[in-house]
Amino acid sequence: MSAAVQSQVSLKPFNSFGIEVKARYFAQARSDDDVRGLLAYAGEHELPVMVIGGGSNLLLTQDIPALVVRMDSSGIRLLSDDAGRVVVEAEAGEPWHPFVQWTLAHGLVGLENLSLIPGTVGAAPMQNIGAYGVEIKDVFAGLTALDRQTGELRDFSLEECDFAYRDSYFKRNPGRWVILRVRFALGRNAPLHLDYGPVRQRLSEHGIEQPSAQQVSDAICSIRREKLPDPAQLGNAGSFFKNPVISAELAARIRLDQPSLVGYPQADGQVKLAAGWLIETAGWKGYRDGDAGVHQLQALVLVNHGQASGSQLHELARKIQADIFKRFGVELEMEPNLY
Ligand code: FAD
Ligand code: NAP
């Protein structure tokens, strides 16, 4: 094992909220051997282990009394290229957006709508990352994970990952698996997904009616840059709450009071609400309590204006949840992983 274990390491550079907490021990894993070595080290020293990637989906509310292992492995490879179906594998530590750009530069279609999502390849299956009508389950071809209970490697199929909206088998079973590498089935002439939000309109504004996958990616990057705070400038973890899926009856009741309610009918008859709309309508957009706040352009994003602690952000989140439940009878579920 080449990974060095350090003690009392600040996690501020390793979480996109920019929250100052310390890891009791910290190490970066660049290979399967590093992961195995660090797990053995933790076993010998009776330490719990926390695996992280880019730290863009974490809310850290305390010092972490564990060995924090940051995945830093690299490598992208073409596994097969068969009648337009191309399987690509990337190591867990590869940063997500550069990986998407790599696939586009190789003429591969499928990940363009997931451009500019922060984080790593290895974390992407955790919550089945999604944006603009595409989730990784749509192009997922398998992954390899290390079982921390047995030390064995296991390949997971699409079915075994049991992906759902911002959810997966791995999110429901935290701590057992270290995802080492992920495979995606991409196309050379696969259809593009343009009918979501302002994507087609943004392309039209640039006179593009028959876009390439790269042009879709560029359009999505420009939309995202306008709406979302850059964690390097303003700490955040993206959407703080999942979009709630509620019964059609409750949606109809809310609409009596709020005719402009934004709701998307689901295949099972339920209705998905835009959590950002609920929070904005309740008046929280731009709210600030000390350094914990709600972003002024996108009410779904909680932000750290500087020195907010994880507990302060968590407290703000709880106030918003209580208020939304009181006003609309809707429960908001947190999206970031709370530690
Ligand atoms: P981390 O935050 O480091 O970890 C997340 C969880 O996964 C933790 O529980 C961690 O223990 C676990 N984990 C990480 N790596 C591994 C591994 N290799 N093996 C096992 N467990 C692991 N998400 C979306 O779905 N769609 C979006 O459009 C989107 N936009 C965002 C925009 C912004 C500005 C920000 C800040 C976040 C956004 N996110 C979005 C959330 C986040 O980027 C994703 O969830 C991303 O996949 C997290 O990756 P990460 O490497 O940073 O994971
Ligand atoms: P938006 O386009 O303003 O839309 C608001 C909400 O309405 C979104 O959350 C989206 O749900 C839903 N929506 C919009 N069009 C829809 C359609 N045609 N069918 C069904 N649902 C629709 O949202 P935004 O905040 O700018 O984000 C754009 C995309 O990036 C969304 O897909 C969003 O999920 C993703 N994103 C995610 C994060 C994160 O941290 N998880 C952060 C930023 C952006 P969905 O969220 O279910 O798509």
PDB file of C-alpha atoms and ligand atoms in Angstrom, residues 14-17 50-59 69 71 92-94 96 113-132 145 166 170-171 174-175 177-181 224 228-231 235-239 301 335-339, ligand 1:
ATOM      1  CA  PHE A  14     -12.746  17.901   0.787  1.00  0.00           C
ATOM      2  CA  ASN A  15     -16.407  18.932   1.100  1.00  0.00           C
ATOM      3  CA  SER A  16     -18.160  21.323  -1.279  1.00  0.00           C
ATOM      4  CA  PHE A  17     -19.990  23.099   1.576  1.00  0.00           C
ATOM      5  CA  MET A  50     -15.783   6.600   5.865  1.00  0.00           C
ATOM      6  CA  VAL A  51     -15.260   6.556   2.078  1.00  0.00           C
ATOM      7  CA  ILE A  52     -15.635   9.820   0.178  1.00  0.00           C
ATOM      8  CA  GLY A  53     -15.177  11.042  -3.371  1.00  0.00           C
ATOM      9  CA  GLY A  54     -15.390  14.748  -4.185  1.00  0.00           C
ATOM     10  CA  GLY A  55     -17.376  15.586  -1.033  1.00  0.00           C
ATOM     11  CA  SER A  56     -20.116  17.306  -3.065  1.00  0.00           C
ATOM     12  CA  ASN A  57     -23.005  15.441  -1.472  1.00  0.00           C
ATOM     13  CA  LEU A  58     -22.028  15.606   2.203  1.00  0.00           C
ATOM     14  CA  LEU A  59     -23.233  17.601   5.185  1.00  0.00           C
ATOM     15  CA  VAL A  69     -10.628   7.335   2.755  1.00  0.00           C
ATOM     16  CA  MET A  71     -11.048   7.777  -3.547  1.00  0.00           C
ATOM     17  CA  ALA A  92     -13.986   5.502  -8.895  1.00  0.00           C
ATOM     18  CA  GLY A  93     -11.697   8.477  -8.263  1.00  0.00           C
ATOM     19  CA  GLU A  94     -12.074   9.946 -11.764  1.00  0.00           C
ATOM     20  CA  TRP A  96     -17.239  13.082 -13.080  1.00  0.00           C
ATOM     21  CA  ASN A 113     -27.223  15.689 -19.896  1.00  0.00           C
ATOM     22  CA  LEU A 114     -25.180  14.855 -16.795  1.00  0.00           C
ATOM     23  CA  SER A 115     -22.515  17.449 -17.604  1.00  0.00           C
ATOM     24  CA  LEU A 116     -21.077  19.667 -14.880  1.00  0.00           C
ATOM     25  CA  ILE A 117     -22.271  17.526 -11.966  1.00  0.00           C
ATOM     26  CA  PRO A 118     -19.477  17.722  -9.377  1.00  0.00           C
ATOM     27  CA  GLY A 119     -17.996  14.660  -7.691  1.00  0.00           C
ATOM     28  CA  THR A 120     -16.471  11.394  -8.772  1.00  0.00           C
ATOM     29  CA  VAL A 121     -17.400   8.441 -10.960  1.00  0.00           C
ATOM     30  CA  GLY A 122     -17.454   6.119  -7.927  1.00  0.00           C
ATOM     31  CA  ALA A 123     -20.096   8.157  -6.106  1.00  0.00           C
ATOM     32  CA  ALA A 124     -22.365   8.518  -9.143  1.00  0.00           C
ATOM     33  CA  PRO A 125     -24.203   5.209  -8.545  1.00  0.00           C
ATOM     34  CA  MET A 126     -24.774   6.034  -4.869  1.00  0.00           C
ATOM     35  CA  GLN A 127     -27.718   8.299  -5.611  1.00  0.00           C
ATOM     36  CA  ASN A 128     -28.147   7.382  -9.283  1.00  0.00           C
ATOM     37  CA  ILE A 129     -27.174  10.926 -10.266  1.00  0.00           C
ATOM     38  CA  GLY A 130     -29.618  12.608 -12.570  1.00  0.00           C
ATOM     39  CA  ALA A 131     -30.269  15.851 -14.397  1.00  0.00           C
ATOM     40  CA  TYR A 132     -32.298  17.112 -17.340  1.00  0.00           C
ATOM     41  CA  ALA A 145     -17.247  -3.024  -5.605  1.00  0.00           C
ATOM     42  CA  ARG A 166     -31.724   9.751  -6.269  1.00  0.00           C
ATOM     43  CA  PHE A 170     -25.729   1.325  -2.084  1.00  0.00           C
ATOM     44  CA  LYS A 171     -27.381   4.390  -0.584  1.00  0.00           C
ATOM     45  CA  PRO A 174     -24.252   2.532   3.583  1.00  0.00           C
ATOM     46  CA  GLY A 175     -20.804   1.473   4.698  1.00  0.00           C
ATOM     47  CA  TRP A 177     -19.327  -1.500  -0.233  1.00  0.00           C
ATOM     48  CA  VAL A 178     -16.447   0.462  -1.681  1.00  0.00           C
ATOM     49  CA  ILE A 179     -17.251   1.166  -5.326  1.00  0.00           C
ATOM     50  CA  LEU A 180     -13.994   0.731  -7.258  1.00  0.00           C
ATOM     51  CA  ARG A 181     -14.983   1.235 -10.910  1.00  0.00           C
ATOM     52  CA  ARG A 224     -26.205  25.335 -14.941  1.00  0.00           C
ATOM     53  CA  LEU A 228     -26.196  27.169  -9.642  1.00  0.00           C
ATOM     54  CA  PRO A 229     -23.558  28.533  -7.297  1.00  0.00           C
ATOM     55  CA  ASP A 230     -20.013  27.321  -7.960  1.00  0.00           C
ATOM     56  CA  PRO A 231     -18.863  25.579  -4.752  1.00  0.00           C
ATOM     57  CA  GLY A 235     -20.162  26.480  -0.459  1.00  0.00           C
ATOM     58  CA  ASN A 236     -23.106  24.220  -1.320  1.00  0.00           C
ATOM     59  CA  ALA A 237     -24.048  20.606  -2.034  1.00  0.00           C
ATOM     60  CA  GLY A 238     -26.411  21.204  -4.960  1.00  0.00           C
ATOM     61  CA  SER A 239     -30.086  20.421  -4.346  1.00  0.00           C
ATOM     62  CA  VAL A 301     -29.750  25.027  -2.747  1.00  0.00           C
ATOM     63  CA  GLU A 335     -30.538  14.678  -0.329  1.00  0.00           C
ATOM     64  CA  PRO A 336     -26.944  15.085   0.950  1.00  0.00           C
ATOM     65  CA  ASN A 337     -25.469  12.408   3.196  1.00  0.00           C
ATOM     66  CA  LEU A 338     -25.433  13.573   6.810  1.00  0.00           C
ATOM     67  CA  TYR A 339     -22.479  12.810   9.090  1.00  0.00           C
TER      68      TYR A 339
HETATM   69  P1  FAD B   1     -19.293  12.385  -1.934  1.00  0.00           P
HETATM   70  O1  FAD B   1     -20.050  13.592  -1.559  1.00  0.00           O
HETATM   71  O2  FAD B   1     -17.852  12.340  -1.608  1.00  0.00           O
HETATM   72  O3  FAD B   1     -20.007  11.106  -1.293  1.00  0.00           O
HETATM   73  C1  FAD B   1     -21.387  10.935  -1.414  1.00  0.00           C
HETATM   74  C2  FAD B   1     -21.764   9.609  -0.747  1.00  0.00           C
HETATM   75  O4  FAD B   1     -21.235   8.533  -1.503  1.00  0.00           O
HETATM   76  C3  FAD B   1     -21.190   9.466   0.659  1.00  0.00           C
HETATM   77  O5  FAD B   1     -22.128   8.762   1.440  1.00  0.00           O
HETATM   78  C4  FAD B   1     -19.938   8.623   0.465  1.00  0.00           C
HETATM   79  O6  FAD B   1     -19.652   7.836   1.609  1.00  0.00           O
HETATM   80  C5  FAD B   1     -20.337   7.733  -0.711  1.00  0.00           C
HETATM   81  N1  FAD B   1     -19.233   7.376  -1.620  1.00  0.00           N
HETATM   82  C6  FAD B   1     -18.489   8.226  -2.367  1.00  0.00           C
HETATM   83  N2  FAD B   1     -17.638   7.535  -3.143  1.00  0.00           N
HETATM   84  C7  FAD B   1     -17.830   6.227  -2.866  1.00  0.00           C
HETATM   85  C8  FAD B   1     -17.244   5.013  -3.350  1.00  0.00           C
HETATM   86  N3  FAD B   1     -16.285   4.996  -4.299  1.00  0.00           N
HETATM   87  N4  FAD B   1     -17.681   3.834  -2.825  1.00  0.00           N
HETATM   88  C9  FAD B   1     -18.646   3.818  -1.878  1.00  0.00           C
HETATM   89  N5  FAD B   1     -19.235   4.930  -1.396  1.00  0.00           N
HETATM   90  C10 FAD B   1     -18.840   6.119  -1.883  1.00  0.00           C
HETATM   91  N6  FAD B   1     -26.429  15.374  -8.026  1.00  0.00           N
HETATM   92  C11 FAD B   1     -27.269  14.920  -8.988  1.00  0.00           C
HETATM   93  O7  FAD B   1     -27.735  13.777  -8.915  1.00  0.00           O
HETATM   94  N7  FAD B   1     -27.619  15.692 -10.053  1.00  0.00           N
HETATM   95  C12 FAD B   1     -27.148  16.946 -10.210  1.00  0.00           C
HETATM   96  O8  FAD B   1     -27.476  17.611 -11.189  1.00  0.00           O
HETATM   97  C13 FAD B   1     -26.278  17.470  -9.197  1.00  0.00           C
HETATM   98  N8  FAD B   1     -25.816  18.729  -9.283  1.00  0.00           N
HETATM   99  C14 FAD B   1     -25.014  19.228  -8.295  1.00  0.00           C
HETATM  100  C15 FAD B   1     -24.568  20.553  -8.391  1.00  0.00           C
HETATM  101  C16 FAD B   1     -23.747  21.089  -7.412  1.00  0.00           C
HETATM  102  C17 FAD B   1     -23.277  22.520  -7.538  1.00  0.00           C
HETATM  103  C18 FAD B   1     -23.336  20.287  -6.311  1.00  0.00           C
HETATM  104  C19 FAD B   1     -22.411  20.839  -5.273  1.00  0.00           C
HETATM  105  C20 FAD B   1     -23.787  18.969  -6.202  1.00  0.00           C
HETATM  106  C21 FAD B   1     -24.636  18.427  -7.190  1.00  0.00           C
HETATM  107  N9  FAD B   1     -25.111  17.115  -7.124  1.00  0.00           N
HETATM  108  C22 FAD B   1     -25.928  16.629  -8.108  1.00  0.00           C
HETATM  109  C23 FAD B   1     -24.765  16.267  -5.976  1.00  0.00           C
HETATM  110  C24 FAD B   1     -23.386  15.545  -6.125  1.00  0.00           C
HETATM  111  O9  FAD B   1     -22.561  16.229  -7.024  1.00  0.00           O
HETATM  112  C25 FAD B   1     -23.538  14.104  -6.610  1.00  0.00           C
HETATM  113  O10 FAD B   1     -24.341  13.376  -5.720  1.00  0.00           O
HETATM  114  C26 FAD B   1     -22.193  13.393  -6.761  1.00  0.00           C
HETATM  115  O11 FAD B   1     -22.372  12.131  -7.350  1.00  0.00           O
HETATM  116  C27 FAD B   1     -21.442  13.219  -5.439  1.00  0.00           C
HETATM  117  O12 FAD B   1     -20.156  12.733  -5.749  1.00  0.00           O
HETATM  118  P2  FAD B   1     -18.949  12.877  -4.736  1.00  0.00           P
HETATM  119  O13 FAD B   1     -17.787  12.155  -5.323  1.00  0.00           O
HETATM  120  O14 FAD B   1     -18.726  14.304  -4.417  1.00  0.00           O
HETATM  121  O15 FAD B   1     -19.518  12.086  -3.491  1.00  0.00           O
END
